[in-house]
Every structure is written in C-alpha cells, then in structure tokens.
PDB file of C-alpha atoms and ligand atoms in Angstrom:
ATOM      1  CA  MET A   1     -13.468  14.149 -16.693  1.00 79.00           C
ATOM      2  CA  VAL A   2     -10.945  16.628 -18.093  1.00 88.00           C
ATOM      3  CA  PRO A   3      -9.370  15.292 -21.321  1.00 94.00           C
ATOM      4  CA  LYS A   4      -5.943  13.785 -20.777  1.00 95.00           C
ATOM      5  CA  GLU A   5      -4.335  16.148 -23.277  1.00 96.00           C
ATOM      6  CA  ARG A   6      -5.631  19.114 -21.309  1.00 97.00           C
ATOM      7  CA  ILE A   7      -4.173  17.748 -18.105  1.00 98.00           C
ATOM      8  CA  ALA A   8      -0.843  17.153 -19.846  1.00 98.00           C
ATOM      9  CA  GLU A   9      -0.789  20.743 -21.201  1.00 98.00           C
ATOM     10  CA  ASN A  10      -1.723  22.254 -17.857  1.00 98.00           C
ATOM     11  CA  TYR A  11       0.857  20.104 -16.126  1.00 98.00           C
ATOM     12  CA  GLN A  12       3.601  21.261 -18.470  1.00 98.00           C
ATOM     13  CA  ARG A  13       2.588  24.915 -18.124  1.00 98.00           C
ATOM     14  CA  ILE A  14       2.605  24.726 -14.329  1.00 98.00           C
ATOM     15  CA  GLN A  15       6.003  23.024 -14.275  1.00 98.00           C
ATOM     16  CA  ASP A  16       7.306  25.744 -16.620  1.00 98.00           C
ATOM     17  CA  ARG A  17       5.969  28.508 -14.381  1.00 98.00           C
ATOM     18  CA  ILE A  18       7.543  26.866 -11.352  1.00 98.00           C
ATOM     19  CA  ALA A  19      10.855  26.678 -13.234  1.00 98.00           C
ATOM     20  CA  GLN A  20      10.584  30.377 -14.206  1.00 98.00           C
ATOM     21  CA  ALA A  21       9.860  31.363 -10.606  1.00 98.00           C
ATOM     22  CA  CYS A  22      12.945  29.357  -9.582  1.00 98.00           C
ATOM     23  CA  VAL A  23      15.074  31.294 -12.074  1.00 98.00           C
ATOM     24  CA  ARG A  24      13.752  34.624 -10.738  1.00 98.00           C
ATOM     25  CA  SER A  25      14.545  33.625  -7.175  1.00 98.00           C
ATOM     26  CA  ARG A  26      17.788  31.749  -7.943  1.00 98.00           C
ATOM     27  CA  ARG A  27      16.478  28.432  -6.710  1.00 98.00           C
ATOM     28  CA  GLU A  28      16.902  24.913  -8.039  1.00 97.00           C
ATOM     29  CA  PRO A  29      13.700  23.519  -9.603  1.00 95.00           C
ATOM     30  CA  ARG A  30      14.336  20.192  -7.875  1.00 95.00           C
ATOM     31  CA  GLU A  31      13.844  21.947  -4.513  1.00 96.00           C
ATOM     32  CA  VAL A  32      10.181  22.476  -5.397  1.00 98.00           C
ATOM     33  CA  ARG A  33       7.698  19.616  -5.542  1.00 98.00           C
ATOM     34  CA  LEU A  34       4.290  19.993  -7.123  1.00 98.00           C
ATOM     35  CA  VAL A  35       1.505  18.309  -5.174  1.00 98.00           C
ATOM     36  CA  ALA A  36      -1.451  17.796  -7.508  1.00 98.00           C
ATOM     37  CA  VAL A  37      -4.606  18.442  -5.507  1.00 98.00           C
ATOM     38  CA  THR A  38      -7.137  15.855  -6.635  1.00 98.00           C
ATOM     39  CA  LYS A  39      -9.910  16.473  -4.112  1.00 97.00           C
ATOM     40  CA  SER A  40     -12.436  17.362  -6.830  1.00 96.00           C
ATOM     41  CA  GLU A  41     -11.195  14.886  -9.422  1.00 96.00           C
ATOM     42  CA  ASP A  42     -12.239  11.415 -10.481  1.00 95.00           C
ATOM     43  CA  VAL A  43      -9.934   8.438 -10.743  1.00 96.00           C
ATOM     44  CA  ASP A  44      -9.392   8.837 -14.512  1.00 96.00           C
ATOM     45  CA  SER A  45      -8.005  12.343 -14.082  1.00 97.00           C
ATOM     46  CA  ILE A  46      -5.708  11.146 -11.319  1.00 97.00           C
ATOM     47  CA  THR A  47      -4.369   8.213 -13.294  1.00 97.00           C
ATOM     48  CA  ALA A  48      -3.754  10.540 -16.265  1.00 97.00           C
ATOM     49  CA  LEU A  49      -1.192  12.291 -14.079  1.00 97.00           C
ATOM     50  CA  LEU A  50       0.409   9.046 -12.966  1.00 98.00           C
ATOM     51  CA  GLU A  51       0.766   8.113 -16.623  1.00 97.00           C
ATOM     52  CA  LEU A  52       2.694  11.357 -17.114  1.00 97.00           C
ATOM     53  CA  GLY A  53       5.067  10.158 -14.416  1.00 97.00           C
ATOM     54  CA  HIS A  54       3.751  12.450 -11.697  1.00 98.00           C
ATOM     55  CA  ALA A  55       3.527  10.859  -8.242  1.00 98.00           C
ATOM     56  CA  ASP A  56       2.568  13.452  -5.605  1.00 98.00           C
ATOM     57  CA  LEU A  57      -1.167  13.802  -5.000  1.00 98.00           C
ATOM     58  CA  GLY A  58      -3.006  15.824  -2.367  1.00 98.00           C
ATOM     59  CA  GLU A  59      -6.389  15.143  -0.788  1.00 98.00           C
ATOM     60  CA  SER A  60      -8.204  17.182   1.809  1.00 98.00           C
ATOM     61  CA  ARG A  61     -11.076  14.991   3.018  1.00 97.00           C
ATOM     62  CA  ALA A  62     -10.385  11.582   4.516  1.00 97.00           C
ATOM     63  CA  GLN A  63     -13.828  10.215   3.562  1.00 97.00           C
ATOM     64  CA  ASP A  64     -13.286  10.950  -0.134  1.00 97.00           C
ATOM     65  CA  PHE A  65      -9.639  10.028  -0.075  1.00 98.00           C
ATOM     66  CA  ILE A  66      -9.957   6.440   1.155  1.00 98.00           C
ATOM     67  CA  PRO A  67     -12.023   5.071  -1.770  1.00 97.00           C
ATOM     68  CA  LYS A  68      -9.802   6.941  -4.257  1.00 98.00           C
ATOM     69  CA  TYR A  69      -6.736   5.519  -2.595  1.00 98.00           C
ATOM     70  CA  GLU A  70      -8.103   2.002  -3.117  1.00 98.00           C
ATOM     71  CA  GLN A  71      -9.148   2.589  -6.732  1.00 98.00           C
ATOM     72  CA  VAL A  72      -5.957   4.330  -7.786  1.00 98.00           C
ATOM     73  CA  GLY A  73      -3.931   1.647  -5.995  1.00 98.00           C
ATOM     74  CA  ALA A  74      -5.761  -1.081  -7.914  1.00 98.00           C
ATOM     75  CA  TRP A  75      -5.166   0.788 -11.193  1.00 98.00           C
ATOM     76  CA  PHE A  76      -1.461   1.057 -10.435  1.00 98.00           C
ATOM     77  CA  ALA A  77      -1.162  -2.629  -9.541  1.00 98.00           C
ATOM     78  CA  GLU A  78      -2.773  -3.520 -12.870  1.00 98.00           C
ATOM     79  CA  ARG A  79      -0.411  -1.225 -14.794  1.00 97.00           C
ATOM     80  CA  GLN A  80       2.525  -2.923 -13.128  1.00 97.00           C
ATOM     81  CA  ARG A  81       1.167  -6.334 -13.936  1.00 98.00           C
ATOM     82  CA  LEU A  82       0.944  -5.291 -17.590  1.00 98.00           C
ATOM     83  CA  ASN A  83       4.417  -3.756 -17.451  1.00 97.00           C
ATOM     84  CA  MET A  84       3.114  -0.338 -18.459  1.00 96.00           C
ATOM     85  CA  PRO A  85       4.839   2.768 -17.146  1.00 95.00           C
ATOM     86  CA  ALA A  86       3.261   4.910 -14.411  1.00 96.00           C
ATOM     87  CA  ALA A  87       4.427   6.664 -11.281  1.00 97.00           C
ATOM     88  CA  PRO A  88       3.505   4.986  -7.981  1.00 97.00           C
ATOM     89  CA  PRO A  89       1.011   7.305  -6.253  1.00 98.00           C
ATOM     90  CA  ARG A  90       2.305   9.222  -3.224  1.00 98.00           C
ATOM     91  CA  TRP A  91      -0.512  10.780  -1.246  1.00 98.00           C
ATOM     92  CA  HIS A  92      -0.416  13.895   0.927  1.00 98.00           C
ATOM     93  CA  MET A  93      -3.134  14.779   3.434  1.00 98.00           C
ATOM     94  CA  ILE A  94      -3.502  18.539   3.046  1.00 98.00           C
ATOM     95  CA  GLY A  95      -6.893  19.325   4.579  1.00 98.00           C
ATOM     96  CA  HIS A  96      -8.290  19.622   8.067  1.00 97.00           C
ATOM     97  CA  LEU A  97      -8.029  16.224   9.716  1.00 98.00           C
ATOM     98  CA  GLN A  98     -10.460  15.025  12.348  1.00 97.00           C
ATOM     99  CA  ARG A  99      -8.933  12.864  15.019  1.00 98.00           C
ATOM    100  CA  ASN A 100     -11.193   9.916  14.291  1.00 98.00           C
ATOM    101  CA  LYS A 101      -9.856   9.861  10.715  1.00 98.00           C
ATOM    102  CA  VAL A 102      -6.213   9.515  11.720  1.00 98.00           C
ATOM    103  CA  LYS A 103      -6.326   5.757  12.115  1.00 98.00           C
ATOM    104  CA  PRO A 104      -7.618   4.857   8.624  1.00 98.00           C
ATOM    105  CA  ILE A 105      -5.358   7.247   6.699  1.00 98.00           C
ATOM    106  CA  LEU A 106      -2.102   6.952   8.606  1.00 98.00           C
ATOM    107  CA  GLN A 107      -0.450   4.276   6.472  1.00 97.00           C
ATOM    108  CA  LYS A 108      -1.869   5.646   3.244  1.00 98.00           C
ATOM    109  CA  VAL A 109      -0.131   9.030   3.210  1.00 98.00           C
ATOM    110  CA  CYS A 110       3.493  10.130   3.028  1.00 98.00           C
ATOM    111  CA  MET A 111       2.895  13.372   4.887  1.00 98.00           C
ATOM    112  CA  ILE A 112       0.220  15.213   6.832  1.00 98.00           C
ATOM    113  CA  HIS A 113       0.382  18.940   6.019  1.00 98.00           C
ATOM    114  CA  SER A 114      -2.378  20.064   8.345  1.00 98.00           C
ATOM    115  CA  VAL A 115      -1.504  19.464  11.985  1.00 98.00           C
ATOM    116  CA  ASP A 116      -3.066  22.337  13.884  1.00 98.00           C
ATOM    117  CA  SER A 117      -3.459  21.163  17.468  1.00 98.00           C
ATOM    118  CA  LEU A 118      -1.690  19.215  20.177  1.00 98.00           C
ATOM    119  CA  ARG A 119      -4.617  16.809  20.371  1.00 98.00           C
ATOM    120  CA  LEU A 120      -4.268  15.918  16.710  1.00 98.00           C
ATOM    121  CA  ALA A 121      -0.495  15.477  17.037  1.00 98.00           C
ATOM    122  CA  GLU A 122      -1.023  13.189  20.034  1.00 98.00           C
ATOM    123  CA  GLU A 123      -3.619  11.177  18.158  1.00 98.00           C
ATOM    124  CA  ILE A 124      -1.158  10.668  15.298  1.00 98.00           C
ATOM    125  CA  ASN A 125       1.578   9.692  17.748  1.00 98.00           C
ATOM    126  CA  THR A 126      -0.623   7.160  19.538  1.00 98.00           C
ATOM    127  CA  ASN A 127      -1.898   5.594  16.333  1.00 98.00           C
ATOM    128  CA  ALA A 128       1.596   5.338  14.880  1.00 98.00           C
ATOM    129  CA  ALA A 129       2.663   3.357  17.959  1.00 97.00           C
ATOM    130  CA  ARG A 130      -0.427   1.138  17.824  1.00 97.00           C
ATOM    131  CA  GLN A 131       0.050   0.401  14.160  1.00 97.00           C
ATOM    132  CA  GLY A 132       3.715  -0.409  14.788  1.00 96.00           C
ATOM    133  CA  LEU A 133       5.050   1.991  12.146  1.00 95.00           C
ATOM    134  CA  ASN A 134       8.793   1.783  11.634  1.00 94.00           C
ATOM    135  CA  ASP A 135       9.184   5.312  10.352  1.00 96.00           C
ATOM    136  CA  LYS A 136       8.105   8.445  12.120  1.00 97.00           C
ATOM    137  CA  VAL A 137       5.030  10.104  10.652  1.00 98.00           C
ATOM    138  CA  GLN A 138       6.046  13.226   8.731  1.00 98.00           C
ATOM    139  CA  VAL A 139       3.900  16.195   9.652  1.00 98.00           C
ATOM    140  CA  LEU A 140       3.764  19.899   8.918  1.00 98.00           C
ATOM    141  CA  LEU A 141       2.217  22.437  11.247  1.00 98.00           C
ATOM    142  CA  GLU A 142      -0.524  24.470   9.587  1.00 98.00           C
ATOM    143  CA  VAL A 143      -0.307  28.186  10.283  1.00 98.00           C
ATOM    144  CA  ASN A 144      -3.075  30.736   9.801  1.00 98.00           C
ATOM    145  CA  THR A 145      -0.767  33.451   8.479  1.00 97.00           C
ATOM    146  CA  SER A 146      -3.655  35.585   7.198  1.00 95.00           C
ATOM    147  CA  GLU A 147      -5.399  35.581  10.582  1.00 94.00           C
ATOM    148  CA  GLU A 148      -8.792  35.035   8.971  1.00 92.00           C
ATOM    149  CA  LYS A 149     -11.223  33.920  11.662  1.00 91.00           C
ATOM    150  CA  GLU A 150     -12.869  31.179   9.642  1.00 90.00           C
ATOM    151  CA  LYS A 151      -9.567  29.526   8.729  1.00 92.00           C
ATOM    152  CA  TYR A 152      -7.973  26.465  10.218  1.00 95.00           C
ATOM    153  CA  GLY A 153      -4.406  26.646  11.376  1.00 97.00           C
ATOM    154  CA  LEU A 154      -2.402  27.834  14.344  1.00 98.00           C
ATOM    155  CA  ALA A 155      -2.016  31.476  15.186  1.00 97.00           C
ATOM    156  CA  VAL A 156       1.511  32.584  14.360  1.00 97.00           C
ATOM    157  CA  GLY A 157       2.326  33.059  18.037  1.00 97.00           C
ATOM    158  CA  ALA A 158       1.138  29.561  18.945  1.00 98.00           C
ATOM    159  CA  VAL A 159       3.452  27.716  16.575  1.00 98.00           C
ATOM    160  CA  LEU A 160       6.708  27.733  18.533  1.00 97.00           C
ATOM    161  CA  PRO A 161       5.144  26.649  21.856  1.00 97.00           C
ATOM    162  CA  LEU A 162       3.282  23.823  20.112  1.00 98.00           C
ATOM    163  CA  ALA A 163       6.339  22.747  18.133  1.00 97.00           C
ATOM    164  CA  GLU A 164       8.347  22.488  21.340  1.00 97.00           C
ATOM    165  CA  ILE A 165       5.841  19.989  22.723  1.00 97.00           C
ATOM    166  CA  VAL A 166       5.224  18.081  19.502  1.00 97.00           C
ATOM    167  CA  ARG A 167       8.917  17.483  18.902  1.00 95.00           C
ATOM    168  CA  GLU A 168       9.006  15.410  22.085  1.00 96.00           C
ATOM    169  CA  LEU A 169       6.450  12.953  20.684  1.00 97.00           C
ATOM    170  CA  PRO A 170       8.479   9.908  19.618  1.00 96.00           C
ATOM    171  CA  ASN A 171       6.466   8.723  16.609  1.00 97.00           C
ATOM    172  CA  LEU A 172       6.208  11.827  14.519  1.00 96.00           C
ATOM    173  CA  GLU A 173       8.612  14.244  12.963  1.00 97.00           C
ATOM    174  CA  ILE A 174       7.908  17.890  12.187  1.00 97.00           C
ATOM    175  CA  VAL A 175       9.170  18.342   8.637  1.00 98.00           C
ATOM    176  CA  GLY A 176       7.876  21.832   7.974  1.00 98.00           C
ATOM    177  CA  LEU A 177       5.134  24.428   7.993  1.00 98.00           C
ATOM    178  CA  MET A 178       2.075  24.892   5.807  1.00 98.00           C
ATOM    179  CA  THR A 179      -0.191  27.841   5.081  1.00 98.00           C
ATOM    180  CA  MET A 180      -2.994  29.002   2.795  1.00 97.00           C
ATOM    181  CA  ALA A 181      -3.112  32.585   1.592  1.00 96.00           C
ATOM    182  CA  PRO A 182      -6.546  34.265   1.440  1.00 95.00           C
ATOM    183  CA  GLN A 183      -8.689  34.003  -1.688  1.00 93.00           C
ATOM    184  CA  THR A 184      -7.583  37.168  -3.442  1.00 91.00           C
ATOM    185  CA  ASN A 185      -6.253  38.466  -6.734  1.00 90.00           C
ATOM    186  CA  ASP A 186      -3.843  40.678  -4.864  1.00 93.00           C
ATOM    187  CA  LYS A 187      -0.564  38.796  -5.125  1.00 93.00           C
ATOM    188  CA  GLU A 188       1.086  41.017  -2.542  1.00 94.00           C
ATOM    189  CA  ILE A 189      -1.347  39.793   0.103  1.00 96.00           C
ATOM    190  CA  SER A 190      -0.377  36.221  -0.760  1.00 97.00           C
ATOM    191  CA  ARG A 191       3.285  37.177  -0.677  1.00 98.00           C
ATOM    192  CA  PHE A 192       2.883  38.692   2.773  1.00 97.00           C
ATOM    193  CA  CYS A 193       1.524  35.373   4.097  1.00 98.00           C
ATOM    194  CA  PHE A 194       4.300  33.358   2.473  1.00 98.00           C
ATOM    195  CA  VAL A 195       7.030  35.635   3.803  1.00 98.00           C
ATOM    196  CA  ARG A 196       5.496  35.348   7.233  1.00 98.00           C
ATOM    197  CA  LEU A 197       5.580  31.550   7.037  1.00 98.00           C
ATOM    198  CA  ARG A 198       9.187  31.572   5.867  1.00 98.00           C
ATOM    199  CA  GLU A 199      10.257  33.881   8.677  1.00 98.00           C
ATOM    200  CA  LEU A 200       8.535  31.665  11.201  1.00 98.00           C
ATOM    201  CA  PHE A 201      10.264  28.666   9.643  1.00 98.00           C
ATOM    202  CA  GLU A 202      13.671  30.370  10.035  1.00 97.00           C
ATOM    203  CA  GLU A 203      12.867  31.185  13.652  1.00 97.00           C
ATOM    204  CA  LEU A 204      11.967  27.571  14.436  1.00 97.00           C
ATOM    205  CA  ARG A 205      15.003  26.270  12.639  1.00 96.00           C
ATOM    206  CA  GLY A 206      17.145  28.628  14.688  1.00 95.00           C
ATOM    207  CA  LYS A 207      15.720  26.889  17.757  1.00 93.00           C
ATOM    208  CA  ASN A 208      16.566  23.467  16.327  1.00 92.00           C
ATOM    209  CA  ILE A 209      12.953  22.397  15.953  1.00 91.00           C
ATOM    210  CA  GLY A 210      12.715  19.242  13.883  1.00 83.00           C
ATOM    211  CA  GLY A 211      16.447  18.945  13.222  1.00 84.00           C
ATOM    212  CA  PRO A 212      17.706  18.250   9.680  1.00 87.00           C
ATOM    213  CA  GLY A 213      14.318  16.858   8.645  1.00 94.00           C
ATOM    214  CA  PHE A 214      12.722  20.263   9.131  1.00 97.00           C
ATOM    215  CA  ARG A 215      12.885  21.465   5.550  1.00 97.00           C
ATOM    216  CA  HIS A 216       9.455  22.046   4.011  1.00 98.00           C
ATOM    217  CA  LEU A 217       7.368  25.095   3.312  1.00 98.00           C
ATOM    218  CA  SER A 218       4.026  23.936   1.909  1.00 98.00           C
ATOM    219  CA  MET A 219       2.483  27.033   0.376  1.00 98.00           C
ATOM    220  CA  GLY A 220       0.978  28.254  -2.874  1.00 98.00           C
ATOM    221  CA  MET A 221      -2.131  27.118  -4.743  1.00 98.00           C
ATOM    222  CA  SER A 222      -3.449  27.712  -8.277  1.00 97.00           C
ATOM    223  CA  GLN A 223      -3.769  31.465  -7.784  1.00 96.00           C
ATOM    224  CA  ASP A 224      -0.376  32.096  -6.231  1.00 97.00           C
ATOM    225  CA  TYR A 225       2.036  29.168  -6.530  1.00 98.00           C
ATOM    226  CA  ASP A 226       4.567  31.225  -8.514  1.00 97.00           C
ATOM    227  CA  ILE A 227       4.730  33.791  -5.708  1.00 97.00           C
ATOM    228  CA  ALA A 228       5.080  30.980  -3.173  1.00 98.00           C
ATOM    229  CA  VAL A 229       8.038  29.542  -5.089  1.00 98.00           C
ATOM    230  CA  GLU A 230       9.679  32.973  -5.154  1.00 98.00           C
ATOM    231  CA  GLU A 231       9.313  33.064  -1.367  1.00 98.00           C
ATOM    232  CA  GLY A 232      10.757  29.620  -0.715  1.00 98.00           C
ATOM    233  CA  ALA A 233       7.991  27.009  -1.113  1.00 98.00           C
ATOM    234  CA  THR A 234       9.243  23.429  -1.325  1.00 98.00           C
ATOM    235  CA  LEU A 235       5.745  21.972  -1.795  1.00 98.00           C
ATOM    236  CA  VAL A 236       3.104  23.765  -3.874  1.00 98.00           C
ATOM    237  CA  ARG A 237      -0.461  22.424  -3.784  1.00 98.00           C
ATOM    238  CA  VAL A 238      -2.179  23.014  -7.114  1.00 98.00           C
ATOM    239  CA  GLY A 239      -5.655  21.762  -8.031  1.00 98.00           C
ATOM    240  CA  SER A 240      -7.919  23.825 -10.270  1.00 97.00           C
ATOM    241  CA  ALA A 241      -5.150  25.118 -12.582  1.00 98.00           C
ATOM    242  CA  LEU A 242      -4.172  21.532 -13.314  1.00 98.00           C
ATOM    243  CA  PHE A 243      -7.626  20.155 -13.982  1.00 96.00           C
ATOM    244  CA  ALA A 244      -9.266  23.175 -15.687  1.00 93.00           C
TER     245      ALA A 244
HETATM  246  C1  PLP B 301      -8.117  22.732  -2.548  1.00 62.85           C
HETATM  247  C2  PLP B 301      -6.845  22.984  -1.883  1.00 62.85           C
HETATM  248  C3  PLP B 301      -5.714  23.392  -2.610  1.00 62.85           C
HETATM  249  C4  PLP B 301      -5.719  23.629  -4.111  1.00 62.85           C
HETATM  250  O1  PLP B 301      -6.485  24.743  -4.437  1.00 62.85           O
HETATM  251  P1  PLP B 301      -6.594  25.247  -5.958  1.00 62.85           P
HETATM  252  O2  PLP B 301      -6.990  26.661  -5.837  1.00 62.85           O
HETATM  253  O3  PLP B 301      -7.609  24.379  -6.600  1.00 62.85           O
HETATM  254  O4  PLP B 301      -5.250  25.079  -6.574  1.00 62.85           O
HETATM  255  C5  PLP B 301      -4.529  23.580  -1.909  1.00 62.85           C
HETATM  256  N1  PLP B 301      -4.454  23.393  -0.583  1.00 62.85           N
HETATM  257  C6  PLP B 301      -5.509  23.001   0.155  1.00 62.85           C
HETATM  258  C7  PLP B 301      -5.355  22.823   1.619  1.00 62.85           C
HETATM  259  C8  PLP B 301      -6.742  22.795  -0.472  1.00 62.85           C
HETATM  260  O5  PLP B 301      -7.799  22.411   0.266  1.00 62.85           O
END
C-alpha cells in the first residue's frame, strides 16, 4: 500500500494543478470533479482518500469492483458507527462494461462513463426497469477520439446517431461524453482529442441531446488532466499520479 501521507500529498498537488488549469482557462474549480481511479489499489489506499474527505472513485473492471465496493462500504459503515469523519464513497464505472456485468453493478455506481454501443445502453435500460430504479441511470457515451484501432469507444461519426436512439430509452439519461487520449508525452495530441470531444459535445447540445442534464466531459488522466481541464473537462479520471 502507498503510505497515507503520500496519498495526501499527491491529492493536494493534483487539486492544486486542477485549480491552476482552471485559472489559465478562466473556469471555476468547482466545475471540475476529480475521480480517483482505484482499479489498481487496495482497500486501505481507497479508505485513505475517503478519510481526506474525497468521495468520487473510479473502477474499470466489474469483477474487481464488486468485492471492493463491499469492503469499502463495510469500512464506511463502521466509521459512521464510531462517529469518525469520512466521505461516503461514490463510485463511477469508467471501463469497458460487458453486458452480463450490468445487473450486478447498476445500483452500486453513480454514473457509467463507458457506454459504447446500443446493445449496452439497452441492457442498462432493461435492467434499470427490472430493478425498479426510481432515478434514471446516468451514462456518458465513450468516444474514440484518437481513432486507435485497439481502443474501445464510438467513432466520432457514430455518436450523434446513437445518441438520438439512446435518448429515447426511458430509464437512462445521457449526461455527457467520455474519451481517453492516446498514451503519449505529446500534450498537443491529447489536446487534439479533448478539443474534438468538446466540439462533439457542443454539436450534440445544439441538437438538444440529453437536455439540461447533458453537462459532462469526462477526459484527462494522470498524464494529461491539466490539459483536459483547460479544454473543458468536468470529470478528470486520475489513478497513477494519485497513488504513486
Ligand atoms: C486506468 C484508467 C484511468 C487512469 O489512468 P492513470 O494514467 O492511472 O491516471 C482513467 N480512465 C480509464 C478509463 C482508465 O482505465
């Protein structure tokens, strides 16, 4: 496990860099939410963040997420029982989601960032109805802005046609778009992908996709979250820089 003090230092540094990127781009820091990506972390590292008051956590594999969800939930319940401060965990599904994993995760996450097909959207819609959820499931459409063949995500040109169908599904709400820039040290390549996502977002908004709830750009990871904030990210997904 990474020592708690390290996590606290990293956390502060990342929040500072987000705030600086907001100043450069004349944005309000409260418009940007850090999602701490815990897919490679143990429960102790995750609870260290909750102790710092940080709530938003991101996981990419349903199989690994479910046991962590249970363990972190039990930890939080115990903290509450003892009247000790901690943020209540708020989980985001950020990775590729297989349809047979929709059912077990649906009530455990606040948002699914990685909807990349009609079949997955329909599966979410059907399960939400079956499970009798009161609120619509919040989803983002994942876009392959870098056009890398091995990447998940919709081709840029496929997003609008899909969104027009998905918005008719009664039990989910499209709240934004998500992308991953390529693994690169070239920040301008990352920026290109983020600008592309933002432009697509503006186009969809112009067509009234999602309505007022359509407000999120999930983009930026450890290597490029500051660039993503400059280009309009509302959710940045940071893992390794937080737990290094
Ligand atoms: C792992 C992962 C991240 C975080 O990546 P880091 O480089 O560790 O910050 C962000 N988004 C997704 C979808 C991921 O799978």
